[in-house]
Structures are given as C-alpha cells and as structure tokens.
Amino acid sequence: LASSAGADLANYSISANTLNDFVVDQKAVTYSIAAGNITYGDAHSAGAISYTGLETDDVVTATAQIDDVSLSTANKLEAGTYTQSIDGTHGGADVANYSITLDTANNYVVDQKAITYDIASGNVTYGDNLSETPGAVSFTGVETDDVVTGTAQIDDTATSTAGYLQAGTYTQSLASSAGADLANYSISAN
C-alpha cells in the first residue's frame, strides 16, 4: 500500500490481508533474417536480423549465421543455396522484456561466377600424327588456388587414306571440363 486517504480514514486501523503480485508478462515479438546473395568469390556475411513488435527505442540484437558452410579449394563459400539461423542467442539491454520467435529465415544464395576459356592454337605438318594434340585450355577469372581444368578437341576432323589428319584448318572446342571447384563457375568461350 503506497498511500491511503479519505474523509473517514482516521476511523480505521488498516492492515494487509493479501498482497498479490503485479506481473508484467514478456511481449511476444518475431524476428526475420534477410536474404543474402553474392557471386562466388565475393566476401560473404549472413543476412541482417530485424525484429517486428519491439517497443520504440528498446535495444534487442542478434547476429545471423550461414548454416553448413562449404568452402572451395580457394577458401571461398561454394556456389549453392544455404539456410541461415541465429548465431547464439538474442541480446541487448531490453531482451528480457520479450518472448522472441522466428518469423522468416531467408536463404543465402551464392551464384556461380562467370569465367571464360581460351584454347591455344596448334600447328602440325601433314603426316605428323604424334603432334595432333589440340591446344591447351586456359581459364580467365578462376579464383586463386581453385582447381578447374579443361580438355580441347579438334572439330570435324578429316583423315587421309593413309590415316593422317588432312591438311587444312580446323576449329577447336572445349571437349570437357573438370576439377574440384568446377561447380562454382559458369564457363563460356572467350
């Protein structure tokens, strides 16, 4: 009892019978994690966390994380789609005033990086079958230390009666590509 008053107060002796508590329940609020999107090779950081229902000026914070991170040979987040979640718990000066539940945790997407390839020219003399190897394939734009390889082929070959590659000019193309980090790239000719 903080105070008592009234015209007849002096006629009474007041004592407490039951003093019930006054309870302030936590307010229910939700949080969401923003979507993230980068191209393979770019620096990554999880989406920002935002809250719905917080009272103005209250301080509640948290940090998101990208789940089940998979790194390439170059130590970059591999191309693909990842889930996100809260990293630890919610904090801040006013966190105890809230009951916090997840609304939406958007995905984090790493797109393939576009790279190009070149095929070195080749030259042989008719009859020299030992040198009928296509030019070497080189890639432009591959992240340092990543493993991406390619093999070229000579297109639309024509052989002579003797079984040699006939004299003429032939195009070359990428026959195959491989490597531990190939899935992180989309490849096109330069």
PDB file of C-alpha atoms in Angstrom:
ATOM      1  CA  LEU A   1       0.000   0.000   0.000  1.00  0.00           C
ATOM      2  CA  ALA A   2       1.674   3.184  -1.183  1.00  0.00           C
ATOM      3  CA  SER A   3      -0.810   5.571   0.427  1.00  0.00           C
ATOM      4  CA  SER A   4      -4.353   5.810   1.830  1.00  0.00           C
ATOM      5  CA  ALA A   5      -6.725   8.765   2.105  1.00  0.00           C
ATOM      6  CA  GLY A   6     -10.340   9.747   2.598  1.00  0.00           C
ATOM      7  CA  ALA A   7     -12.568  11.790   4.895  1.00  0.00           C
ATOM      8  CA  ASP A   8     -13.092   8.861   7.282  1.00  0.00           C
ATOM      9  CA  LEU A   9      -9.604   7.353   7.230  1.00  0.00           C
ATOM     10  CA  ALA A  10      -8.936   8.302  10.858  1.00  0.00           C
ATOM     11  CA  ASN A  11     -11.712   5.930  11.956  1.00  0.00           C
ATOM     12  CA  TYR A  12      -9.855   2.841  10.736  1.00  0.00           C
ATOM     13  CA  SER A  13      -6.785   0.798  11.583  1.00  0.00           C
ATOM     14  CA  ILE A  14      -5.539  -0.752   8.322  1.00  0.00           C
ATOM     15  CA  SER A  15      -3.504  -3.952   7.959  1.00  0.00           C
ATOM     16  CA  ALA A  16      -2.724  -6.131   4.959  1.00  0.00           C
ATOM     17  CA  ASN A  17      -4.792  -9.217   4.342  1.00  0.00           C
ATOM     18  CA  THR A  18      -3.485 -10.393   0.946  1.00  0.00           C
ATOM     19  CA  LEU A  19      -0.779  -8.706  -1.108  1.00  0.00           C
ATOM     20  CA  ASN A  20      -0.939 -10.166  -4.640  1.00  0.00           C
ATOM     21  CA  ASP A  21       1.886  -9.603  -7.078  1.00  0.00           C
ATOM     22  CA  PHE A  22       1.663  -7.347 -10.111  1.00  0.00           C
ATOM     23  CA  VAL A  23       3.010  -9.248 -13.113  1.00  0.00           C
ATOM     24  CA  VAL A  24       4.356  -7.766 -16.370  1.00  0.00           C
ATOM     25  CA  ASP A  25       4.444 -10.523 -18.984  1.00  0.00           C
ATOM     26  CA  GLN A  26       7.002 -10.591 -21.748  1.00  0.00           C
ATOM     27  CA  LYS A  27       5.770  -9.183 -25.042  1.00  0.00           C
ATOM     28  CA  ALA A  28       5.719 -11.645 -27.952  1.00  0.00           C
ATOM     29  CA  VAL A  29       7.803 -10.419 -30.901  1.00  0.00           C
ATOM     30  CA  THR A  30       9.220 -12.072 -34.009  1.00  0.00           C
ATOM     31  CA  TYR A  31      12.480 -11.804 -35.904  1.00  0.00           C
ATOM     32  CA  SER A  32      13.477 -12.403 -39.505  1.00  0.00           C
ATOM     33  CA  ILE A  33      16.806 -12.954 -41.232  1.00  0.00           C
ATOM     34  CA  ALA A  34      17.270 -11.078 -44.510  1.00  0.00           C
ATOM     35  CA  ALA A  35      18.139 -12.961 -47.677  1.00  0.00           C
ATOM     36  CA  GLY A  36      21.708 -12.795 -48.916  1.00  0.00           C
ATOM     37  CA  ASN A  37      23.124 -13.146 -52.411  1.00  0.00           C
ATOM     38  CA  ILE A  38      26.676 -12.979 -53.749  1.00  0.00           C
ATOM     39  CA  THR A  39      28.623 -14.255 -56.706  1.00  0.00           C
ATOM     40  CA  TYR A  40      31.144 -16.993 -55.978  1.00  0.00           C
ATOM     41  CA  GLY A  41      34.442 -15.449 -54.895  1.00  0.00           C
ATOM     42  CA  ASP A  42      32.883 -12.408 -53.225  1.00  0.00           C
ATOM     43  CA  ALA A  43      33.122 -11.903 -49.455  1.00  0.00           C
ATOM     44  CA  HIS A  44      30.132 -13.317 -47.597  1.00  0.00           C
ATOM     45  CA  SER A  45      28.253 -12.345 -44.469  1.00  0.00           C
ATOM     46  CA  ALA A  46      24.905 -13.565 -43.233  1.00  0.00           C
ATOM     47  CA  GLY A  47      21.741 -11.519 -43.646  1.00  0.00           C
ATOM     48  CA  ALA A  48      20.764  -8.881 -41.090  1.00  0.00           C
ATOM     49  CA  ILE A  49      18.282  -9.706 -38.327  1.00  0.00           C
ATOM     50  CA  SER A  50      15.228  -7.476 -37.949  1.00  0.00           C
ATOM     51  CA  TYR A  51      12.517  -7.550 -35.283  1.00  0.00           C
ATOM     52  CA  THR A  52       8.776  -6.968 -35.529  1.00  0.00           C
ATOM     53  CA  GLY A  53       6.936  -5.707 -32.457  1.00  0.00           C
ATOM     54  CA  LEU A  54       9.737  -4.153 -30.408  1.00  0.00           C
ATOM     55  CA  GLU A  55       8.863  -1.022 -28.481  1.00  0.00           C
ATOM     56  CA  THR A  56      10.444   2.153 -29.876  1.00  0.00           C
ATOM     57  CA  ASP A  57      13.999   2.711 -28.638  1.00  0.00           C
ATOM     58  CA  ASP A  58      14.291  -0.725 -26.983  1.00  0.00           C
ATOM     59  CA  VAL A  59      17.583  -2.500 -27.629  1.00  0.00           C
ATOM     60  CA  VAL A  60      17.435  -6.127 -28.752  1.00  0.00           C
ATOM     61  CA  THR A  61      20.125  -7.538 -31.035  1.00  0.00           C
ATOM     62  CA  ALA A  62      21.341 -10.765 -32.590  1.00  0.00           C
ATOM     63  CA  THR A  63      23.663 -11.976 -35.319  1.00  0.00           C
ATOM     64  CA  ALA A  64      22.798 -14.445 -38.062  1.00  0.00           C
ATOM     65  CA  GLN A  65      24.985 -17.185 -39.459  1.00  0.00           C
ATOM     66  CA  ILE A  66      25.117 -19.110 -42.728  1.00  0.00           C
ATOM     67  CA  ASP A  67      24.496 -22.779 -41.945  1.00  0.00           C
ATOM     68  CA  ASP A  68      26.539 -25.754 -43.137  1.00  0.00           C
ATOM     69  CA  VAL A  69      29.157 -23.632 -44.901  1.00  0.00           C
ATOM     70  CA  SER A  70      31.073 -25.436 -47.629  1.00  0.00           C
ATOM     71  CA  LEU A  71      34.353 -23.885 -48.770  1.00  0.00           C
ATOM     72  CA  SER A  72      36.183 -24.349 -52.063  1.00  0.00           C
ATOM     73  CA  THR A  73      39.873 -25.016 -52.579  1.00  0.00           C
ATOM     74  CA  ALA A  74      40.345 -21.218 -52.684  1.00  0.00           C
ATOM     75  CA  ASN A  75      38.634 -20.994 -49.273  1.00  0.00           C
ATOM     76  CA  LYS A  76      35.551 -19.277 -50.750  1.00  0.00           C
ATOM     77  CA  LEU A  77      31.905 -20.055 -49.976  1.00  0.00           C
ATOM     78  CA  GLU A  78      30.907 -22.551 -52.684  1.00  0.00           C
ATOM     79  CA  ALA A  79      28.112 -21.796 -55.136  1.00  0.00           C
ATOM     80  CA  GLY A  80      24.730 -23.011 -53.921  1.00  0.00           C
ATOM     81  CA  THR A  81      21.843 -22.218 -51.600  1.00  0.00           C
ATOM     82  CA  TYR A  82      22.362 -22.134 -47.834  1.00  0.00           C
ATOM     83  CA  THR A  83      19.975 -21.778 -44.908  1.00  0.00           C
ATOM     84  CA  GLN A  84      20.575 -19.147 -42.228  1.00  0.00           C
ATOM     85  CA  SER A  85      19.925 -19.147 -38.491  1.00  0.00           C
ATOM     86  CA  ILE A  86      20.653 -17.118 -35.386  1.00  0.00           C
ATOM     87  CA  ASP A  87      24.246 -17.355 -34.177  1.00  0.00           C
ATOM     88  CA  GLY A  88      23.858 -17.877 -30.428  1.00  0.00           C
ATOM     89  CA  THR A  89      21.055 -16.009 -28.669  1.00  0.00           C
ATOM     90  CA  HIS A  90      19.308 -12.661 -28.690  1.00  0.00           C
ATOM     91  CA  GLY A  91      20.890  -9.986 -26.542  1.00  0.00           C
ATOM     92  CA  GLY A  92      20.609  -6.326 -25.686  1.00  0.00           C
ATOM     93  CA  ALA A  93      19.566  -4.226 -22.705  1.00  0.00           C
ATOM     94  CA  ASP A  94      15.840  -4.964 -23.168  1.00  0.00           C
ATOM     95  CA  VAL A  95      15.859  -8.598 -24.306  1.00  0.00           C
ATOM     96  CA  ALA A  96      14.342  -9.881 -21.034  1.00  0.00           C
ATOM     97  CA  ASN A  97      11.122  -7.973 -21.806  1.00  0.00           C
ATOM     98  CA  TYR A  98      10.398 -10.075 -24.881  1.00  0.00           C
ATOM     99  CA  SER A  99       9.448 -13.583 -25.886  1.00  0.00           C
ATOM    100  CA  ILE A 100      11.107 -13.923 -29.298  1.00  0.00           C
ATOM    101  CA  THR A 101      10.218 -16.402 -32.052  1.00  0.00           C
ATOM    102  CA  LEU A 102      11.384 -16.810 -35.625  1.00  0.00           C
ATOM    103  CA  ASP A 103       9.163 -15.466 -38.389  1.00  0.00           C
ATOM    104  CA  THR A 104      11.283 -15.988 -41.521  1.00  0.00           C
ATOM    105  CA  ALA A 105      14.860 -17.115 -42.110  1.00  0.00           C
ATOM    106  CA  ASN A 106      15.562 -16.386 -45.762  1.00  0.00           C
ATOM    107  CA  ASN A 107      18.171 -18.312 -47.723  1.00  0.00           C
ATOM    108  CA  TYR A 108      21.668 -17.178 -48.639  1.00  0.00           C
ATOM    109  CA  VAL A 109      22.476 -17.793 -52.314  1.00  0.00           C
ATOM    110  CA  VAL A 110      25.927 -17.954 -53.887  1.00  0.00           C
ATOM    111  CA  ASP A 111      25.695 -17.709 -57.677  1.00  0.00           C
ATOM    112  CA  GLN A 112      28.238 -19.286 -59.985  1.00  0.00           C
ATOM    113  CA  LYS A 113      30.995 -16.969 -61.174  1.00  0.00           C
ATOM    114  CA  ALA A 114      31.205 -16.442 -64.925  1.00  0.00           C
ATOM    115  CA  ILE A 115      34.617 -17.340 -66.352  1.00  0.00           C
ATOM    116  CA  THR A 116      35.958 -17.684 -69.865  1.00  0.00           C
ATOM    117  CA  TYR A 117      38.363 -20.054 -71.564  1.00  0.00           C
ATOM    118  CA  ASP A 118      40.804 -19.863 -74.456  1.00  0.00           C
ATOM    119  CA  ILE A 119      42.258 -22.690 -76.486  1.00  0.00           C
ATOM    120  CA  ALA A 120      45.819 -22.280 -77.714  1.00  0.00           C
ATOM    121  CA  SER A 121      46.409 -22.655 -81.434  1.00  0.00           C
ATOM    122  CA  GLY A 122      48.051 -25.751 -82.806  1.00  0.00           C
ATOM    123  CA  ASN A 123      50.092 -26.497 -85.897  1.00  0.00           C
ATOM    124  CA  VAL A 124      51.385 -29.720 -87.385  1.00  0.00           C
ATOM    125  CA  THR A 125      52.782 -30.868 -90.693  1.00  0.00           C
ATOM    126  CA  TYR A 126      50.740 -33.400 -92.620  1.00  0.00           C
ATOM    127  CA  GLY A 127      51.817 -36.917 -91.654  1.00  0.00           C
ATOM    128  CA  ASP A 128      52.992 -35.955 -88.180  1.00  0.00           C
ATOM    129  CA  ASN A 129      50.355 -37.808 -86.122  1.00  0.00           C
ATOM    130  CA  LEU A 130      52.405 -37.572 -82.936  1.00  0.00           C
ATOM    131  CA  SER A 131      51.588 -33.853 -82.739  1.00  0.00           C
ATOM    132  CA  GLU A 132      47.848 -33.959 -83.472  1.00  0.00           C
ATOM    133  CA  THR A 133      47.086 -32.794 -79.961  1.00  0.00           C
ATOM    134  CA  PRO A 134      44.606 -29.934 -79.543  1.00  0.00           C
ATOM    135  CA  GLY A 135      45.776 -26.674 -77.991  1.00  0.00           C
ATOM    136  CA  ALA A 136      45.944 -26.260 -74.229  1.00  0.00           C
ATOM    137  CA  VAL A 137      42.893 -24.830 -72.462  1.00  0.00           C
ATOM    138  CA  SER A 138      43.389 -21.842 -70.166  1.00  0.00           C
ATOM    139  CA  PHE A 139      40.749 -20.163 -67.996  1.00  0.00           C
ATOM    140  CA  THR A 140      40.348 -16.484 -67.094  1.00  0.00           C
ATOM    141  CA  GLY A 141      38.664 -15.484 -63.840  1.00  0.00           C
ATOM    142  CA  VAL A 142      39.265 -18.593 -61.746  1.00  0.00           C
ATOM    143  CA  GLU A 143      39.894 -17.798 -58.074  1.00  0.00           C
ATOM    144  CA  THR A 144      43.484 -18.342 -56.906  1.00  0.00           C
ATOM    145  CA  ASP A 145      44.104 -21.965 -55.830  1.00  0.00           C
ATOM    146  CA  ASP A 146      40.824 -23.277 -57.292  1.00  0.00           C
ATOM    147  CA  VAL A 147      41.102 -26.398 -59.420  1.00  0.00           C
ATOM    148  CA  VAL A 148      39.383 -26.143 -62.817  1.00  0.00           C
ATOM    149  CA  THR A 149      40.745 -27.986 -65.856  1.00  0.00           C
ATOM    150  CA  GLY A 150      39.692 -28.371 -69.461  1.00  0.00           C
ATOM    151  CA  THR A 151      40.457 -30.514 -72.445  1.00  0.00           C
ATOM    152  CA  ALA A 152      40.136 -29.298 -76.034  1.00  0.00           C
ATOM    153  CA  GLN A 153      39.223 -31.237 -79.116  1.00  0.00           C
ATOM    154  CA  ILE A 154      39.852 -30.736 -82.846  1.00  0.00           C
ATOM    155  CA  ASP A 155      36.435 -30.459 -84.509  1.00  0.00           C
ATOM    156  CA  ASP A 156      35.228 -32.139 -87.704  1.00  0.00           C
ATOM    157  CA  THR A 157      38.484 -33.916 -88.445  1.00  0.00           C
ATOM    158  CA  ALA A 158      39.103 -35.472 -91.839  1.00  0.00           C
ATOM    159  CA  THR A 159      41.718 -38.156 -92.355  1.00  0.00           C
ATOM    160  CA  SER A 160      43.580 -39.148 -95.486  1.00  0.00           C
ATOM    161  CA  THR A 161      43.741 -42.627 -96.987  1.00  0.00           C
ATOM    162  CA  ALA A 162      46.955 -43.092 -95.003  1.00  0.00           C
ATOM    163  CA  GLY A 163      45.109 -42.243 -91.774  1.00  0.00           C
ATOM    164  CA  TYR A 164      46.670 -38.834 -91.183  1.00  0.00           C
ATOM    165  CA  LEU A 165      44.845 -35.620 -90.385  1.00  0.00           C
ATOM    166  CA  GLN A 166      44.323 -33.946 -93.764  1.00  0.00           C
ATOM    167  CA  ALA A 167      45.971 -30.618 -94.463  1.00  0.00           C
ATOM    168  CA  GLY A 168      43.668 -27.690 -93.688  1.00  0.00           C
ATOM    169  CA  THR A 169      42.369 -25.506 -90.917  1.00  0.00           C
ATOM    170  CA  TYR A 170      40.214 -26.981 -88.169  1.00  0.00           C
ATOM    171  CA  THR A 171      38.265 -25.385 -85.354  1.00  0.00           C
ATOM    172  CA  GLN A 172      38.836 -26.421 -81.764  1.00  0.00           C
ATOM    173  CA  SER A 173      36.342 -26.535 -78.917  1.00  0.00           C
ATOM    174  CA  LEU A 174      36.131 -27.435 -75.265  1.00  0.00           C
ATOM    175  CA  ALA A 175      35.613 -31.189 -75.095  1.00  0.00           C
ATOM    176  CA  SER A 176      35.316 -31.411 -71.322  1.00  0.00           C
ATOM    177  CA  SER A 177      35.916 -29.523 -68.115  1.00  0.00           C
ATOM    178  CA  ALA A 178      36.585 -30.891 -64.659  1.00  0.00           C
ATOM    179  CA  GLY A 179      38.129 -30.118 -61.308  1.00  0.00           C
ATOM    180  CA  ALA A 180      37.215 -29.984 -57.645  1.00  0.00           C
ATOM    181  CA  ASP A 181      35.851 -26.428 -57.966  1.00  0.00           C
ATOM    182  CA  LEU A 182      34.123 -26.608 -61.355  1.00  0.00           C
ATOM    183  CA  ALA A 183      30.603 -26.349 -59.863  1.00  0.00           C
ATOM    184  CA  ASN A 184      31.360 -22.797 -58.683  1.00  0.00           C
ATOM    185  CA  TYR A 185      31.695 -21.492 -62.247  1.00  0.00           C
ATOM    186  CA  SER A 186      29.691 -20.970 -65.397  1.00  0.00           C
ATOM    187  CA  ILE A 187      32.053 -21.315 -68.372  1.00  0.00           C
ATOM    188  CA  SER A 188      31.922 -19.674 -71.787  1.00  0.00           C
ATOM    189  CA  ALA A 189      34.380 -19.223 -74.638  1.00  0.00           C
ATOM    190  CA  ASN A 190      36.414 -16.022 -74.666  1.00  0.00           C
TER     191      ASN A 190
END
